[in-house]
Each structure stands twice: as C-alpha cells, then as structure tokens.
CSV table of C-alpha atoms and ligand atoms in Angstrom, one decimal:
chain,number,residue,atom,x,y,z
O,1,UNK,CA,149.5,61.1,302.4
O,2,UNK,CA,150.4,57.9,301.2
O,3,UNK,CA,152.1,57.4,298.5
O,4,UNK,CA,153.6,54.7,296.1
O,5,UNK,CA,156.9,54.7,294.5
O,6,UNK,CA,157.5,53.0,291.8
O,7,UNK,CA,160.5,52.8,289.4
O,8,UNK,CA,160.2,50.3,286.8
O,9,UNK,CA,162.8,48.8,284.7
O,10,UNK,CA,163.2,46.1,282.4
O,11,UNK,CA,161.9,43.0,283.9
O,12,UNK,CA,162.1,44.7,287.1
O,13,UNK,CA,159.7,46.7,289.7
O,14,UNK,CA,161.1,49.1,292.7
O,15,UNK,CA,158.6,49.7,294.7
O,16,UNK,CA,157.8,51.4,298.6
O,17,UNK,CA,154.7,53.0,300.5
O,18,UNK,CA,155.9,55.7,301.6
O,19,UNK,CA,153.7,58.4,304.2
O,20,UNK,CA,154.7,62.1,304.0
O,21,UNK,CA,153.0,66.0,304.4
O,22,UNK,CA,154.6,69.1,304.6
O,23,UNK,CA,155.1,68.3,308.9
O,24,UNK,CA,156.6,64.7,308.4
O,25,UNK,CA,158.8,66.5,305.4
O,26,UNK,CA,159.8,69.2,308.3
O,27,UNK,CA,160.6,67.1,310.9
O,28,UNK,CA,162.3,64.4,308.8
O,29,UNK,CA,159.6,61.6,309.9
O,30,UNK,CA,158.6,59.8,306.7
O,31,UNK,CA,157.3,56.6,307.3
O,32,UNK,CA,157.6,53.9,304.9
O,33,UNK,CA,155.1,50.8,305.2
O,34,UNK,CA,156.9,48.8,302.8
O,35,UNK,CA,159.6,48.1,300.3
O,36,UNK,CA,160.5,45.0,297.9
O,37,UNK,CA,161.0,44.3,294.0
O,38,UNK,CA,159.2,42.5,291.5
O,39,UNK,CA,161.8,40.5,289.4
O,40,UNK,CA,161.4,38.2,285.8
O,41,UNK,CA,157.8,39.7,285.1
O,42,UNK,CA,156.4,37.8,282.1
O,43,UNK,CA,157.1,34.8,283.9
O,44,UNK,CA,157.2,32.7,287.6
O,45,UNK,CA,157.8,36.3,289.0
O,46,UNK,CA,159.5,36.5,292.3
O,47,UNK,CA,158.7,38.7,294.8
O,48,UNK,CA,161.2,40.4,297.4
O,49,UNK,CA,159.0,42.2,300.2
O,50,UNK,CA,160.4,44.4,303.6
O,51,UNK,CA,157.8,45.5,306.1
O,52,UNK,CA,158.0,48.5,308.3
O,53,UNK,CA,159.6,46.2,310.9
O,54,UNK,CA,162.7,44.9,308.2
O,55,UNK,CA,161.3,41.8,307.8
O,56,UNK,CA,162.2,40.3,304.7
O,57,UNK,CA,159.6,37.7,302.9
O,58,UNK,CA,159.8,36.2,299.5
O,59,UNK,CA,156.4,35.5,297.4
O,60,UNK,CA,156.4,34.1,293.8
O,61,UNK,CA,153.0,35.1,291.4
O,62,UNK,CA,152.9,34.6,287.9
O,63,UNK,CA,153.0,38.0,286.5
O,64,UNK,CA,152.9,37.7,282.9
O,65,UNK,CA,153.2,41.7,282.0
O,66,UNK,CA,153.8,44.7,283.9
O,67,UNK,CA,149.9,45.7,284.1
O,68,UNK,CA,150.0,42.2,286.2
O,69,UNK,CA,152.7,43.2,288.2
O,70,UNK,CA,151.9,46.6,289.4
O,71,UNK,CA,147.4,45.1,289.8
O,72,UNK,CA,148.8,42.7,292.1
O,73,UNK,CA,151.1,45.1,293.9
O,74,UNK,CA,148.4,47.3,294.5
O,75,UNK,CA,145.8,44.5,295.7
O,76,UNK,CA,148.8,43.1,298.3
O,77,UNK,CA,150.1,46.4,299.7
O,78,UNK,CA,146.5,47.0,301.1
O,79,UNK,CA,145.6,44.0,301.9
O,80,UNK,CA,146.1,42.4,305.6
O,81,UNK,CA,148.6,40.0,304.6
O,82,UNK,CA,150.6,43.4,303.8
O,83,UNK,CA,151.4,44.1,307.2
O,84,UNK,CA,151.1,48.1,306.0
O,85,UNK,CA,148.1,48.6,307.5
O,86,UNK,CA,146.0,49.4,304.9
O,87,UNK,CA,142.8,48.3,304.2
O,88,UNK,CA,142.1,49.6,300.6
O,89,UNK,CA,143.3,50.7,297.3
O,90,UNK,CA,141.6,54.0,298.3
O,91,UNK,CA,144.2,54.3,300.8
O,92,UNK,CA,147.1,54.9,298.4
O,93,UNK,CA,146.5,58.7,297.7
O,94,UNK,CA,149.1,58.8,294.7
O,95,UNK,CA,151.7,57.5,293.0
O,96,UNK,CA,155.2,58.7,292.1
O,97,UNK,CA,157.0,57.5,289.4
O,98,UNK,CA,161.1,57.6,288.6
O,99,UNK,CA,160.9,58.5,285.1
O,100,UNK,CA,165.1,58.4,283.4
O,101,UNK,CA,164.4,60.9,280.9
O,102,UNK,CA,163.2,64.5,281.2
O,103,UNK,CA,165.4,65.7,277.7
O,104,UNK,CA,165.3,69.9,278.2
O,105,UNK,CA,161.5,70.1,278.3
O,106,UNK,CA,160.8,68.3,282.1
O,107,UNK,CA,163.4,70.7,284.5
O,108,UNK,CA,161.1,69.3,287.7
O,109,UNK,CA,158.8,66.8,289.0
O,110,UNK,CA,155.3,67.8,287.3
O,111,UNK,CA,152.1,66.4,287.6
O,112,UNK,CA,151.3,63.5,284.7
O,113,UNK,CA,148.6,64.6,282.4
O,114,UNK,CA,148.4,63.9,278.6
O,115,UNK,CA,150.9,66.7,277.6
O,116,UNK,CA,153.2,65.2,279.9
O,117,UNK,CA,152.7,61.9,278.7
O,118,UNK,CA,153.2,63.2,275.1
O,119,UNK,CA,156.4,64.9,276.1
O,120,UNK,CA,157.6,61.4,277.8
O,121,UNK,CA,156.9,59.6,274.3
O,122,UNK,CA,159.0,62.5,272.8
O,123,UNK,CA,161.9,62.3,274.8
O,124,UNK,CA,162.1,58.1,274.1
O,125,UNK,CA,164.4,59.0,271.1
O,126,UNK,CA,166.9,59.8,273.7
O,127,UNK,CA,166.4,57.2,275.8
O,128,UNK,CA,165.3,54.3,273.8
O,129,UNK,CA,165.7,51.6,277.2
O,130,UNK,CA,164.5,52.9,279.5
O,131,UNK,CA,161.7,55.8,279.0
O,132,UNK,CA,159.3,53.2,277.5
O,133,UNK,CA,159.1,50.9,280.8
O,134,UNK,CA,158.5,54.1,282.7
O,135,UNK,CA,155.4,55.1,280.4
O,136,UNK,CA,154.3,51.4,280.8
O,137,UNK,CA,154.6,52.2,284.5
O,138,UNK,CA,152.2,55.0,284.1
O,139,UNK,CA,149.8,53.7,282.3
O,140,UNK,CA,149.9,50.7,284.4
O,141,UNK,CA,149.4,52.6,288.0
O,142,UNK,CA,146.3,54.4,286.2
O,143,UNK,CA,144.9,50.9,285.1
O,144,UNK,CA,144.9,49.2,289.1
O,145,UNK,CA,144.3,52.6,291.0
O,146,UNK,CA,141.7,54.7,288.6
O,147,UNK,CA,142.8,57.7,285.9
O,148,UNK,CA,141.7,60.0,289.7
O,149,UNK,CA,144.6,59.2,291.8
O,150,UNK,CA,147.3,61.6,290.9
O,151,UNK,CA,150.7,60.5,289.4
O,152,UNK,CA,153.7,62.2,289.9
O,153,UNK,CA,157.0,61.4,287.2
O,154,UNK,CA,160.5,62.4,289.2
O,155,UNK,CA,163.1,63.1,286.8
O,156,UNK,CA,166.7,61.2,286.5
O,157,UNK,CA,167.9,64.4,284.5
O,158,UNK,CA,165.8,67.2,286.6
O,159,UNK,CA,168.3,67.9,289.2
O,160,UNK,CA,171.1,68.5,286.2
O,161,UNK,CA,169.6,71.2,284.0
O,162,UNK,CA,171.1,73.8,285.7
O,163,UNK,CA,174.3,72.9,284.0
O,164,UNK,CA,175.9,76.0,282.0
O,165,UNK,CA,176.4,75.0,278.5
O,166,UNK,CA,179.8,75.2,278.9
O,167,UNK,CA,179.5,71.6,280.7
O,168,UNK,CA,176.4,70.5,278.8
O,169,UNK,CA,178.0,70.8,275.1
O,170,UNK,CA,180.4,68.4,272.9
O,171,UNK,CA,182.7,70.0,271.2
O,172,UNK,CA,181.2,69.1,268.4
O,173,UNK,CA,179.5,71.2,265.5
O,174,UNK,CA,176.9,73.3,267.1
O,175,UNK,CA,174.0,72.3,264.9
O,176,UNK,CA,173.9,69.1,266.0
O,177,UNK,CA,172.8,70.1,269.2
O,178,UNK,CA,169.9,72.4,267.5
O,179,UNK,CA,169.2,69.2,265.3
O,180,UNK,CA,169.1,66.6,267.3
O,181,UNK,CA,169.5,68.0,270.7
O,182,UNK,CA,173.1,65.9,271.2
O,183,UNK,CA,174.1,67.5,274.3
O,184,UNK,CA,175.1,65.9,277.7
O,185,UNK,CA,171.6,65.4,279.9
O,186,UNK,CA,173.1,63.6,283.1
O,187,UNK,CA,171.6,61.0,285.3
O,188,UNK,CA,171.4,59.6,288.8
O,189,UNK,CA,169.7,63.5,289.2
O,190,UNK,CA,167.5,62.2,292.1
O,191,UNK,CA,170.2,60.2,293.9
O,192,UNK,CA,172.5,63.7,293.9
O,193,UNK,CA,169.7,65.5,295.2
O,194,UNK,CA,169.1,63.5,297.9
O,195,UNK,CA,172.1,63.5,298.9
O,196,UNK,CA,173.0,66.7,298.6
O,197,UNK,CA,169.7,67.3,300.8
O,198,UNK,CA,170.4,65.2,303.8
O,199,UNK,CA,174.0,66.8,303.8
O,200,UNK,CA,172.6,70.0,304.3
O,201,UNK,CA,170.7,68.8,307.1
O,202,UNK,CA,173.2,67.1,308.5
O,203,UNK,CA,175.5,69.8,308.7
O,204,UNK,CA,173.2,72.4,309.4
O,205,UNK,CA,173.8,74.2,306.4
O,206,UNK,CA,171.7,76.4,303.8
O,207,UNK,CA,171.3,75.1,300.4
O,208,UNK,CA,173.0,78.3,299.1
O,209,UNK,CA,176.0,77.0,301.0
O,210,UNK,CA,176.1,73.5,299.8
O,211,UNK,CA,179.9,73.1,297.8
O,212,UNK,CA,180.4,69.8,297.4
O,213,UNK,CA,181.3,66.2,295.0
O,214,UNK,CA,179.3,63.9,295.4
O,215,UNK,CA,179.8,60.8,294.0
O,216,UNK,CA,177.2,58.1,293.2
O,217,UNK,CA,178.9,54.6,293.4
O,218,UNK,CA,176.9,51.6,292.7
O,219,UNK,CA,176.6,49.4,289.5
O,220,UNK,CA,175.9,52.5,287.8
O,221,UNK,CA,178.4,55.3,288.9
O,222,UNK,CA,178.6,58.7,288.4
O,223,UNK,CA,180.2,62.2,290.1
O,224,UNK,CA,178.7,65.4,290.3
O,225,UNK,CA,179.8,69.0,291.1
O,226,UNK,CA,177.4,70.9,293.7
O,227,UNK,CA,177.7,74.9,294.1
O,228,UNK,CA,174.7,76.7,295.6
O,229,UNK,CA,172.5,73.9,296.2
O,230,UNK,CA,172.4,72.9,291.9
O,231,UNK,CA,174.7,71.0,289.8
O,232,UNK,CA,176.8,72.6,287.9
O,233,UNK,CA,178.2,69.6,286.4
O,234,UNK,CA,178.1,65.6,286.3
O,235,UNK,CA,180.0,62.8,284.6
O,236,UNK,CA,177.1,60.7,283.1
O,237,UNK,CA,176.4,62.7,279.7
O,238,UNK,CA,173.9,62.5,276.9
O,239,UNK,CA,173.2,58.7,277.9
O,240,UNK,CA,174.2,57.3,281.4
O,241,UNK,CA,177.8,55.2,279.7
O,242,UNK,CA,180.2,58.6,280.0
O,243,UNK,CA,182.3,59.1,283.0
O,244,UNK,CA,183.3,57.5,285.7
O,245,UNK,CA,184.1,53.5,285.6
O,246,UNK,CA,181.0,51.5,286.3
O,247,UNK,CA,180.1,47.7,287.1
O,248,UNK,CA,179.4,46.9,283.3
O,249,UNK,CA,180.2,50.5,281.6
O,250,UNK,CA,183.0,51.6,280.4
O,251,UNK,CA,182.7,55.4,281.6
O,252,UNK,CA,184.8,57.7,279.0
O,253,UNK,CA,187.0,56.0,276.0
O,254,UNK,CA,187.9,57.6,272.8
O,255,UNK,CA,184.5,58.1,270.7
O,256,UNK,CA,187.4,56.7,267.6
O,257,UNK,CA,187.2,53.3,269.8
O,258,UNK,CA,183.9,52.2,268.0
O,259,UNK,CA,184.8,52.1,264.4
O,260,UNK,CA,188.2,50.7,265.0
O,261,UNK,CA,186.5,47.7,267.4
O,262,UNK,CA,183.4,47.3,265.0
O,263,UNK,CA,186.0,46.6,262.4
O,264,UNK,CA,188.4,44.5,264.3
O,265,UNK,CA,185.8,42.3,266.0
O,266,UNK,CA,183.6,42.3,263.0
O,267,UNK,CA,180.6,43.9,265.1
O,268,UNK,CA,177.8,46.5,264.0
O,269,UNK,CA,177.9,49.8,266.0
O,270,UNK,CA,175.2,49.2,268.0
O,271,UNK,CA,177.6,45.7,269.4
O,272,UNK,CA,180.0,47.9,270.0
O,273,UNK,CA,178.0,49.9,272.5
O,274,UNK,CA,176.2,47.1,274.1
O,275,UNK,CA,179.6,45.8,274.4
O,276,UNK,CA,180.6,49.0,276.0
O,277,UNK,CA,177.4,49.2,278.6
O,278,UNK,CA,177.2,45.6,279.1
O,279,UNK,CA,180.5,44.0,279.2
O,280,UNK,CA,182.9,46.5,280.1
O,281,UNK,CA,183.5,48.7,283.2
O,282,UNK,CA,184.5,46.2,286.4
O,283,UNK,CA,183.5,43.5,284.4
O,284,UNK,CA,185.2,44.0,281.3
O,285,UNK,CA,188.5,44.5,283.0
O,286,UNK,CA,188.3,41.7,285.6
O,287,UNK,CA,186.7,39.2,283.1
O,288,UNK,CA,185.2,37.8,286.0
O,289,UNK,CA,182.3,40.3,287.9
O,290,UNK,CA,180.5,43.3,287.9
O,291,UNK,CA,180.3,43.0,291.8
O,292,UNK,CA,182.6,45.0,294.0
O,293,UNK,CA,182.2,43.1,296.9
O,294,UNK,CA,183.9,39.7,295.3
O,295,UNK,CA,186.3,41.7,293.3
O,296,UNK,CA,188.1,43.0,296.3
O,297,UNK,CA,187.6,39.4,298.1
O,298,UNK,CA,189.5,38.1,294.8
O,299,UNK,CA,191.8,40.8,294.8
O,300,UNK,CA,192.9,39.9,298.7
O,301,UNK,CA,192.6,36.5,298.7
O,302,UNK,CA,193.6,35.4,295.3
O,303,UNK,CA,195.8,38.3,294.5
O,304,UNK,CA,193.8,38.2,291.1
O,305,UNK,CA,195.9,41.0,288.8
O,306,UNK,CA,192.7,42.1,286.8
O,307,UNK,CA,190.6,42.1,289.7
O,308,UNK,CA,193.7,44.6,291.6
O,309,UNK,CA,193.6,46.3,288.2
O,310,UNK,CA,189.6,47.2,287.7
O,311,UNK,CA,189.5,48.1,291.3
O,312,UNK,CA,192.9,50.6,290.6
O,313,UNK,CA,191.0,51.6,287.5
O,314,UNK,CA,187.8,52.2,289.2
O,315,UNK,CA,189.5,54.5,292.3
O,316,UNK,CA,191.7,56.4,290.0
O,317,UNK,CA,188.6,57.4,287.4
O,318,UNK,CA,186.9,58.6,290.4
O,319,UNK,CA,189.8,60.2,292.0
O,320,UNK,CA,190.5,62.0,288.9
O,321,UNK,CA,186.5,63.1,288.6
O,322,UNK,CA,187.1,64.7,291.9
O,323,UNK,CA,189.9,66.4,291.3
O,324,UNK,CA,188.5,67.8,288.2
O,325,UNK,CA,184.9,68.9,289.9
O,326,UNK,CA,187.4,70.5,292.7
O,327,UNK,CA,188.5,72.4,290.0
O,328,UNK,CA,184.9,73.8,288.5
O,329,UNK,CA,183.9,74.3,291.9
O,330,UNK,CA,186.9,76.2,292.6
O,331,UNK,CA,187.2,74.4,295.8
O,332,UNK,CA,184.4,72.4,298.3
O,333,UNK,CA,183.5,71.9,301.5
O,334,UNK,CA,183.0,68.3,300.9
O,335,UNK,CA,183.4,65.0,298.9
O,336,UNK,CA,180.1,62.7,300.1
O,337,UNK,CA,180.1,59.0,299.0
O,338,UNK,CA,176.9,57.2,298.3
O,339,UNK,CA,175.3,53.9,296.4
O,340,UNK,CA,176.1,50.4,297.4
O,341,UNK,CA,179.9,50.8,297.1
O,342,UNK,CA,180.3,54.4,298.4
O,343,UNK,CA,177.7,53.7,301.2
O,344,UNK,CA,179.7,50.2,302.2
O,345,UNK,CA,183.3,49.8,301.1
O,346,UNK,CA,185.8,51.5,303.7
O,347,UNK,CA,188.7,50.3,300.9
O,348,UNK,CA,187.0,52.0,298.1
O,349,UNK,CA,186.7,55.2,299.5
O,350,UNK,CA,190.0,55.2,301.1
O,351,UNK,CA,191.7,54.3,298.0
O,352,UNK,CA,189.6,57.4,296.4
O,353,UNK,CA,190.8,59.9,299.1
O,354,UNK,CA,194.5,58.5,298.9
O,355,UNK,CA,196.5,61.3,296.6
O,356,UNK,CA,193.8,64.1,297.3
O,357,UNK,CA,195.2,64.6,300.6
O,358,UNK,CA,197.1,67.7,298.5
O,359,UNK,CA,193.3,68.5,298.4
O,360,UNK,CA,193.0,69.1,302.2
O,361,UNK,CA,191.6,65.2,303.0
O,362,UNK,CA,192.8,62.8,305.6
O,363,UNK,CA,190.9,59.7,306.3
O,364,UNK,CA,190.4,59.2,309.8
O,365,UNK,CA,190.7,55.3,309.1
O,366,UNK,CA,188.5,54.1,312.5
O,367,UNK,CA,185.6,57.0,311.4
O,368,UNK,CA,185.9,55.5,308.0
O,369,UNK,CA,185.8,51.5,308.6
O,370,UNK,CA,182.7,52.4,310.6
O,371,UNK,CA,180.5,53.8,308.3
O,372,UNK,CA,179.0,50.9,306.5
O,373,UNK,CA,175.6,49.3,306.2
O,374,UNK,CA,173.3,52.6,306.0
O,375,UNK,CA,175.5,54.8,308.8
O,376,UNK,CA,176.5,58.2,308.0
O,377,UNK,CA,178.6,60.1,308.9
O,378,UNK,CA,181.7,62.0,308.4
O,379,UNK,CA,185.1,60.0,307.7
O,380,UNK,CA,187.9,63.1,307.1
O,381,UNK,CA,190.1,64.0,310.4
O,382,UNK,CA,189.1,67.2,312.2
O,383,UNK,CA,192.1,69.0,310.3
O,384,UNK,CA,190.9,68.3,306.8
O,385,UNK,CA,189.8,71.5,305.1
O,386,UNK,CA,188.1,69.2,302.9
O,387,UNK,CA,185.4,66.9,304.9
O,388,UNK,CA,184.9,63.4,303.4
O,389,UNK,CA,181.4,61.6,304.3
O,390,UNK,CA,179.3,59.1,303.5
O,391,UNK,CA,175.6,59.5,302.8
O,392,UNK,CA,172.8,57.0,301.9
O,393,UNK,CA,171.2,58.1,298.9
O,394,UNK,CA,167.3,57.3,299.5
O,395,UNK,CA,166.1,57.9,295.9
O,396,UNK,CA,162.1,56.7,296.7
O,397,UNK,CA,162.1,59.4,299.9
O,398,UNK,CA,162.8,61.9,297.4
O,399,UNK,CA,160.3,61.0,295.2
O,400,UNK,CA,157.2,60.4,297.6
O,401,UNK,CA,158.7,64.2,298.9
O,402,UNK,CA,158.3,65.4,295.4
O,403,UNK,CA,154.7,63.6,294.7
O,404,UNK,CA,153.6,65.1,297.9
O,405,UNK,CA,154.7,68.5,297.2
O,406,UNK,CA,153.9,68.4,293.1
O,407,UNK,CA,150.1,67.4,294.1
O,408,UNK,CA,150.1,69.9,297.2
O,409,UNK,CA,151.8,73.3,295.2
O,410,UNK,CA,154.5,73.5,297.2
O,411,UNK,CA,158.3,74.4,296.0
O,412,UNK,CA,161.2,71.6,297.1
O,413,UNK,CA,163.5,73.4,299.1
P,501,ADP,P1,172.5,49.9,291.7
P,501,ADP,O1,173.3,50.9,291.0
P,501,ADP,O2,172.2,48.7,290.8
P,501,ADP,O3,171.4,50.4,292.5
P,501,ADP,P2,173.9,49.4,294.2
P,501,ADP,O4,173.9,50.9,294.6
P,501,ADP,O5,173.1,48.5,295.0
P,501,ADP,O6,173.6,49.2,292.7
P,501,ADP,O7,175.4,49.0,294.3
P,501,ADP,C1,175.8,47.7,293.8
P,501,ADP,C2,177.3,47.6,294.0
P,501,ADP,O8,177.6,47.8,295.4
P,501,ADP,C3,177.9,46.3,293.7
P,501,ADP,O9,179.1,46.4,293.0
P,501,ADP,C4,178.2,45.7,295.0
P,501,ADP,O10,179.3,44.8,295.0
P,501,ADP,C5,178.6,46.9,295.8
P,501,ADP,N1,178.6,46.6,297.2
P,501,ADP,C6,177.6,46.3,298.1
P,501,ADP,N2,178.1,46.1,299.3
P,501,ADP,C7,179.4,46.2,299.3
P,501,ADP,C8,180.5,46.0,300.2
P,501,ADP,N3,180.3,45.7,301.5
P,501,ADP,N4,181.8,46.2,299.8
P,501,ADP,C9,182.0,46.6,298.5
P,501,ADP,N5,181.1,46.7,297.6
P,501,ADP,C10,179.8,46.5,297.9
C-alpha cells in the first residue's frame, strides 16, 4: 500500500511516500519513494525533495494556500518527473496525517470520518497553533485525492495516555481538570514510540520488557519514562513548553515567573509565553542561536560564556529528567537518545551520561563518537548495568505503519 505522510505546520509541509503491508511491517522493509518539505506557502514556495536514491533537488511553485500546496504535491509525487514511480493519483492508496492534539478522547490512530473531525475541532481549545493546520491538512488531502481515499490522523499525545493520574495532574484544585480538562497531555508521542519500537527490535526484546528513558532531543525536546512497552510518564505537559530545555522553550520555570515579567517588562500574558516558547530555551540563554550545532562551535572556538552556559543548562535539565524517570521506573535497562541532537552530537550525550555513571553508565567514548548521522547503536561499555544508545526516531514510518494497519483492522504491536 502506498501511502502519504503528511504533517503540516505553519507555513510548512512534511511530507514522504511511504509503501508498507503487514509482510514489509514484519520484515522491517518499508520502502519510501520520497521525502522533502514545502516551506513559505502563501508565497514563492520552495520546495526541498529526496528520491528513493537520496538525491536531493530543490523546486520553487507559487503555492498561495495549503490546498495549493498539498494539489501540487499530489500531481508531482505521481508524476514521471517524481522519480517514485508512480503514474497516478490512484496510486496513493491513503493518507496519514500527524495530527498534535488527541486531548483524552483520541488514545490511537483512528480512521478520519466526521466524528473525528468534530472531535479534532474540539480539542483546538487546547491546542490553539497547531490543531488547526492539521485539520487544514485534512481537508486539503480529501480536496486533491477524492473524500474515497482513506485518511488516517496519528496522534502526538496517543502514545502518552497511559499515564497514571498521578503524573498527568497539577497540583492544582481538582475541578479545574473536570472544567477545563487542565491536566498534562504530553507530546512527541509518535517520536517515543518509535523509538521505543526499533529498540525492541533491536535488542530482541518483547514490548512487555521494554524499561527504558528515552529522550527526544531536537529543537523541541522532551524525556519520557517507558515500563512495559507504555509511557508512564513524559516532560512535555498540558502544552509542549514544560520540561526539559529546548532550542527556543524554556522547559519548566516557576508558573509565578509570568506575572512578575508581564509587570516588569510591561507585557500582556500572552508576551510572556510567546516570550517563553519563542525566545527562551538555547536561544534565550545564549542570546545568539537556537542551533546546537553552532552553539558548541561557539562554545569551543570562542569560548562564548552563554553559549558554555545553555549547553550546561541544556545537559543538566536532561540529566536531571533522567535521573528522575530512573526513579518512577524504579530502575531501566536503558537511556536511548534520539532527534537531531541526540541522534548527532557525541558531546551532548556524553555530557548527559557524565554524573549518572552512579546510575550504572559508562560511555564507551569510541562506540559513542561513532554514532552520528542516522547510525545506531549502543554507546555504554559492556559493564554498564545501564545501556546508553542512540536511536533515529522515524516519526513518518510510524505513521504510514499506523495508516496501514488503522485502514487494514489490525492492532500495532
Ligand atoms: P526538530 O525538532 O525541529 O525536528 P531536529 O530534530 O532536526 O529538530 O533537531 C534540530 C537540532 O539538532 C538543532 O539544534 C541542530 O543544531 C541539532 N543538530 C543537528 N546536527 C547536529 C550536530 N552534528 N551536532 C549538534 N547538534 C546538531
């Protein structure tokens, strides 16, 4: 079956073609035809595309709206010019959608009909950036493929609501989560899943074995405590700013910080959190970049003391995430790294392992400064009694999986 992914944003389209059945899904041979983005839609869009083969090409289309966007997706990815080897928009049997927000109703990937639409629009309240693109998304897909190709939405929050309401709830009056259902929802639930997934298969493991962090580092960052295959708990809470810190975000302050800074600065509330989700985090501290990668080149080549600082502030957040989840697991078998900085920087991680080694981890420093660019692999010494490894999270795979099996009746494993 072949299927497109897409996760819409913004001003910005994910996209892959992805081919997978119950025997590609067993034998871990997904295929994906394609990949790329769609970036500044309402304008001279640009277009990032990577074929089958790697191949990166760049296209530019003026794509004034996101109906635009995803029509001439659809038209390119089965045309010849493609390289996917499709021949028609008959050809694409579905389409899977990341959709941020599931509140308490969506606990799994469903099937999108106009109940689940309905619930979507219901759960925008909660996530007032991000669950409207996704509906546009939908509605969008329907528009270029035909209301009788089904559509799949995939969750951000899905993978978290087994969480025992002893890590979901603020201690905070009770009635406010019967009110206005303020509770902590998590994200990144697709990314921990994967994860958590291709650990298991790499280490030959049952889910009801899996005991493990794993901890989701890229722009967006968050940590996430595994027992038995579900998540028991996860830093990101009733909107993706909690937790750990993040390129931009703050992670956790003290909820007394907004009053005092709207009043200092002379900023509304709603400043104050755009402040704290847009120019804090990496940024914020550095005052130079969200970016990991020229923060550490600042940090070793200028000896830049706010650059050294986020990046001490970063590994120690995330240190102390892990020690805590170490805790509510009562012990794991594992700490797995993941996203652009966990999958790429040897420094970060090491820095994150340094002072757990009372933990039982040692970082074999050769296993570790290996692992970069899309390896995996385990980076603790054969005597740690708690393993360290990296492992690419592959967010689409996961939802093409999902589509398939949604469409097909058959249970994730
Ligand atoms: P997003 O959360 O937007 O999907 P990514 O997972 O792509 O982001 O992660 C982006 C982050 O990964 C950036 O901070 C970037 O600097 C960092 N990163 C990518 N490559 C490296 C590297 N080689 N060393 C350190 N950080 C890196």
């Amino acid at each position: 079956m072949n299927i497109l992914v897409l996760n819409v944003g913004s001003a910005t389209l994910k996209f892959q073609v992805v081919v997978t059945d119950a025997e590609r899904i067993a034998t871990d041979r997904d295929e994906r035809l394609i990949r790329g983005q769609i970036e500044r839609i309402g304008g001279e869009s640009i277009i990032t595309i990577r074929g089958a083969d790697g191949a990166s090409r760049r296209h530019t289309a003026p794509l004034r709206d996101l109906r635009a966007a995803v029509e001439w997706l659809v038209g390119f990815v089965s045309s010849d010019e493609s390289g996917t080897g499709l021949t028609s928009r008959g050809e694409l049997h579905a389409v899977g959608h990341r959709v941020v927000h599931g509140g308490e109703r969506f606990r799994r990937s469903v099937a999108i009909d106009s109940g689940v639409l309905h619930g979507i629009e219901e759960t925008i309240e909660l996530a007032p950036l991000h669950n409207p693109h996704n509906l546009r998304g939908i509605e969008a897909a329907r528009a270029a493929l035909g209301s009788g190709v089904p559509q799949v939405a995939v969750f951000d929050t899905a993978f978290h609501h087994t969480l025992p309401e002893h890590a979901f709830l603020y201690a905070i009056p009770y009635p406010l989560y019967r009110r206005h259902k303020v509770r902590r929802y998590g994200f990144h639930g697709t990314s921990h899943r994967s994860i958590a997934h291709r650990w298991r298969t790499l280490t030959a493991r049952d889910r009801a074995d899996v005991r493990i962090v794993t901890l989701h580092l890229g722009n967006g960052c968050s940590a996430c405590a595994i027992r038995g295959g579900e998540s028991i708990d996860t830093s990101m809470g009733f909107t993706p700013l909690e937790g750990l810190v993040m390129g931009t975000r703050s992670g956790d302050i003290d909820a007394a910080l907004l009053d005092y800074i709207a009043a200092k600065e002379g900023l509304t509330l709603p400043q104050v959190e755009a402040l704290l989700n847009n120019q804090s985090g990496l940024l914020g501290i550095s005052g130079l970049t969200n970016d990991m990668r020229d923060l550490l080149a600042e940090a070793h080549e200028n000896q830049d003391r706010r650059a050294t600082l986020a990046i001490e502030i970063f590994c120690y957040r995330a240190r102390k995430y892990v020690g805590a989840y170490l805790a509510a697991l009562g012990g794991a078998d594992a700490i797995v790294f993941a996203g652009g900085i966990g999958e790429n920087s040897p420094e970060i991680r090491r820095r994150i392992c340094d002072g757990l080694q009372w933990a039982g981890v040692h970082v074999d420093e050769t296993a570790n400064d290996a692992l970069v660019d899309g390896k995996e692999g385990r980076f603790s010494t054969e005597a740690s009694s708690l393993a360290a490894w990296v492992v690419p999270t592959d967010e689409e795979l996961l939802i093409a999986r999902d589509t398939f099996r949604v469409i097909s009746g058959i249970e994730p494993t």
